[in-house]
Short mmCIF file of C-alpha atoms in Angstrom, two decimals:
data_model
loop_
_atom_site.label_atom_id
_atom_site.label_comp_id
_atom_site.label_asym_id
_atom_site.label_seq_id
_atom_site.Cartn_x
_atom_site.Cartn_y
_atom_site.Cartn_z
CA MET S 277 108.40 85.00 89.39
CA LEU S 278 104.73 83.97 89.99
CA ILE S 279 101.45 85.99 90.30
CA ALA S 280 98.07 84.80 90.48
CA ILE S 281 94.94 86.61 89.52
CA HIS S 282 91.51 85.98 91.04
CA LEU S 283 88.28 88.00 91.45
CA LEU S 284 87.76 89.61 94.83
CA SER S 285 84.31 91.18 94.40
CA LYS S 286 84.11 92.97 91.19
CA GLU S 287 87.90 93.56 91.13
CA ARG S 288 90.73 91.62 89.26
CA SER S 289 93.61 90.89 91.83
CA PHE S 290 96.86 89.16 91.69
CA LEU S 291 99.11 87.47 94.24
CA ALA S 292 102.98 87.95 93.74
CA HIS S 293 105.55 85.90 94.40
CA LYS S 294 109.12 87.16 94.19
CA SER S 295 108.29 90.51 92.88
CA VAL S 296 111.63 91.16 92.36
CA LYS S 297 110.88 91.68 88.54
CA ARG S 298 109.23 94.78 89.44
CA TYR S 299 112.79 96.38 91.07
CA VAL S 300 114.88 94.26 89.29
CA TYR S 301 115.21 93.34 85.85
CA GLU S 302 114.64 89.81 84.95
CA ILE S 303 112.50 87.75 82.22
CA GLY S 304 108.66 88.92 82.96
CA SER S 305 109.40 92.07 84.09
CA GLU S 306 107.40 94.10 81.75
CA LEU S 307 104.26 91.90 82.73
CA ILE S 308 104.65 92.34 86.45
CA ARG S 309 105.03 96.37 86.02
CA SER S 310 101.95 96.43 83.76
CA GLN S 311 100.10 94.46 86.56
CA TYR S 312 101.18 96.77 88.97
CA ASN S 313 100.07 99.54 87.03
CA GLU S 314 96.82 98.13 87.12
CA VAL S 315 97.01 97.95 90.88
CA TYR S 316 97.53 101.89 90.81
CA LEU S 317 94.70 102.34 88.11
CA GLY S 318 92.42 100.75 90.32
CA ASN S 319 91.20 97.89 88.13
CA VAL S 320 93.50 95.02 90.45
CA VAL S 321 94.17 94.22 94.01
CA LEU S 322 97.35 93.33 95.00
CA SER S 323 97.60 90.21 96.91
CA PHE S 324 100.66 88.90 99.09
CA ASN S 325 100.90 85.71 101.18
CA VAL S 326 102.73 86.68 104.20
CA TRP S 327 105.65 84.30 103.28
CA ASN S 328 106.01 86.20 99.95
CA ILE S 329 107.28 89.36 101.56
CA GLY S 330 110.19 87.53 103.21
CA GLU S 331 110.75 85.65 99.70
CA VAL S 332 111.15 88.88 97.87
CA ILE S 333 113.46 90.47 100.59
CA GLY S 334 115.42 87.27 99.91
CA VAL S 335 115.60 87.27 96.21
CA PHE S 336 116.86 91.09 96.40
CA ASP S 337 119.68 89.64 98.79
CA ARG S 338 120.64 86.91 96.27
CA ALA S 339 120.78 89.49 93.51
CA HIS S 340 123.17 91.40 95.98
CA ARG S 341 125.36 88.28 96.41
CA GLN S 342 125.17 87.68 92.97
CA LYS S 343 126.60 91.10 92.70
CA ARG S 344 123.68 92.04 90.17
CA ILE S 345 122.86 95.07 92.37
CA THR S 346 125.24 97.03 94.81
CA ARG S 347 124.56 97.18 98.80
CA GLU S 348 123.17 100.80 98.30
CA GLN S 349 121.04 99.22 95.32
CA LEU S 350 119.76 96.59 97.67
CA ASP S 351 119.02 99.09 100.30
CA GLU S 352 117.09 101.05 98.04
CA VAL S 353 115.13 97.86 96.43
CA ILE S 354 114.47 97.27 99.84
CA GLY S 355 113.24 100.37 100.76
CA ARG S 356 111.29 100.69 97.70
CA PHE S 357 109.49 97.45 98.53
CA SER S 358 108.53 98.29 101.78
CA ASN S 359 107.07 101.85 100.81
CA GLU S 360 105.27 100.60 98.09
CA ILE S 361 103.35 98.11 100.61
CA THR S 362 102.80 100.75 102.90
CA ARG S 363 101.14 103.28 100.19
CA LEU S 364 99.23 100.30 98.80
CA LYS S 365 97.98 99.85 102.19
CA LYS S 366 96.81 103.36 102.33
CA ILE S 367 94.59 102.97 99.36
CA SER S 368 93.41 99.84 100.13
CA ARG S 369 94.96 97.87 96.66
CA ILE S 370 97.02 95.16 98.46
CA ARG S 371 95.64 92.03 100.32
CA ILE S 372 98.13 90.23 102.75
CA ILE S 373 97.44 86.72 102.96
CA ALA S 374 97.49 85.20 106.53
CA LEU S 375 99.04 81.66 106.48
CA SER S 376 95.71 79.66 107.89
CA GLU S 377 95.78 76.39 108.91
CA SER S 378 94.16 74.97 105.57
CA ILE S 379 96.82 76.69 103.27
CA LEU S 380 99.84 75.09 105.62
CA GLU S 381 98.24 71.54 105.61
CA SER S 382 97.27 71.97 102.07
CA SER S 383 100.97 73.04 101.23
CA TRP S 384 102.30 69.90 103.10
CA ASP S 385 100.50 67.77 100.66
CA VAL S 386 101.47 69.74 97.73
CA LEU S 387 104.98 69.54 98.63
CA ILE S 388 105.16 65.79 99.30
CA LYS S 389 103.26 65.51 96.37
CA HIS S 390 105.36 67.33 93.71
CA HIS S 391 108.96 67.16 95.71
CA ILE S 392 109.06 71.27 95.79
CA TYR S 393 110.30 73.80 98.26
CA VAL S 394 107.56 74.99 100.81
CA ALA S 395 107.36 78.27 99.42
CA ASP S 396 106.10 76.96 96.38
CA ALA S 397 103.82 74.91 97.56
CA LEU S 398 102.19 77.36 99.61
CA GLN S 399 101.92 79.85 96.49
CA ILE S 400 100.13 77.22 95.08
CA THR S 401 97.72 76.50 97.84
CA SER S 402 97.34 80.30 98.78
CA ALA S 403 96.08 80.91 94.96
CA ILE S 404 93.74 78.31 95.30
CA GLU S 405 92.25 79.39 98.40
CA ILE S 406 91.70 82.75 97.40
CA GLY S 407 90.05 81.55 94.38
CA CYS S 408 92.76 83.00 91.64
CA ASN S 409 91.98 82.07 87.98
CA GLU S 410 95.20 83.29 86.62
CA PHE S 411 98.77 81.87 87.94
CA TYR S 412 101.84 83.13 86.46
CA THR S 413 105.10 81.70 86.94
CA GLY S 414 108.71 82.05 85.46
CA ASP S 415 109.21 78.45 86.84
CA GLU S 416 108.37 75.63 84.02
CA LYS S 417 107.89 72.86 87.31
CA LEU S 418 106.05 75.03 89.25
CA HIS S 419 103.60 76.04 86.00
CA LYS S 420 102.81 72.31 85.28
CA ILE S 421 102.18 71.49 88.80
CA ALA S 422 99.82 74.82 88.97
CA LEU S 423 98.28 73.48 86.00
CA SER S 424 97.83 69.98 87.62
CA SER S 425 96.32 71.44 90.66
CA GLY S 426 93.49 73.18 88.53
CA LEU S 427 95.05 76.76 88.39
CA ASN S 428 95.02 78.35 84.94
CA SER S 429 98.76 78.64 84.72
CA ILE S 430 100.64 80.67 82.21
CA TYR S 431 104.34 80.57 81.76
CA LEU S 432 106.69 83.32 81.75
CA GLY S 433 109.61 81.20 80.70
#
C-alpha cells in the first residue's frame, strides 16, 4: 500500500495506491483509515492515478482468490469503494490523475532503471508529477526507489 501526500492549494492531499487497506485489514490499515478521516474532515484531498482504481479492484479480487474474503464480501467491498469515489467526487475531495504522456514516459525510465512493475513506476512518477511531499508504502523495495527518486518516502512495514 502506498499513499503520497502533496500540497494542493493550501490543502494537503494524498495519492492512494492499493487502498485495499481501507476495506480489508492489512499492515498499515490504521494509517490509511486516518488519512481517509482527514479527507472527510476537509484537511486533505484524495488523489488517485486512474490506473490505481483497477489495481485496487485487483487487490480486492486477490483477497477473494486467497479466501481472505467471500464472494459476497468482494461484491460489498467493490461497491463501498465505488460509492466512496462517487461521494468524494460530489464533495470535491478527490482528484483522479490522468495518465499523461509525461507520466507514462517517466514511468518507463523508472521501470527500466529499477526493474519494477509498471504500476509501481506509475505511482512514483504520478507522485513526482503532482508534487508530493510524503509517500507511504508497505513495499520496502518501492520505498527505497521512491527515496532515490527524491520523494520523502515512509515505509509502513
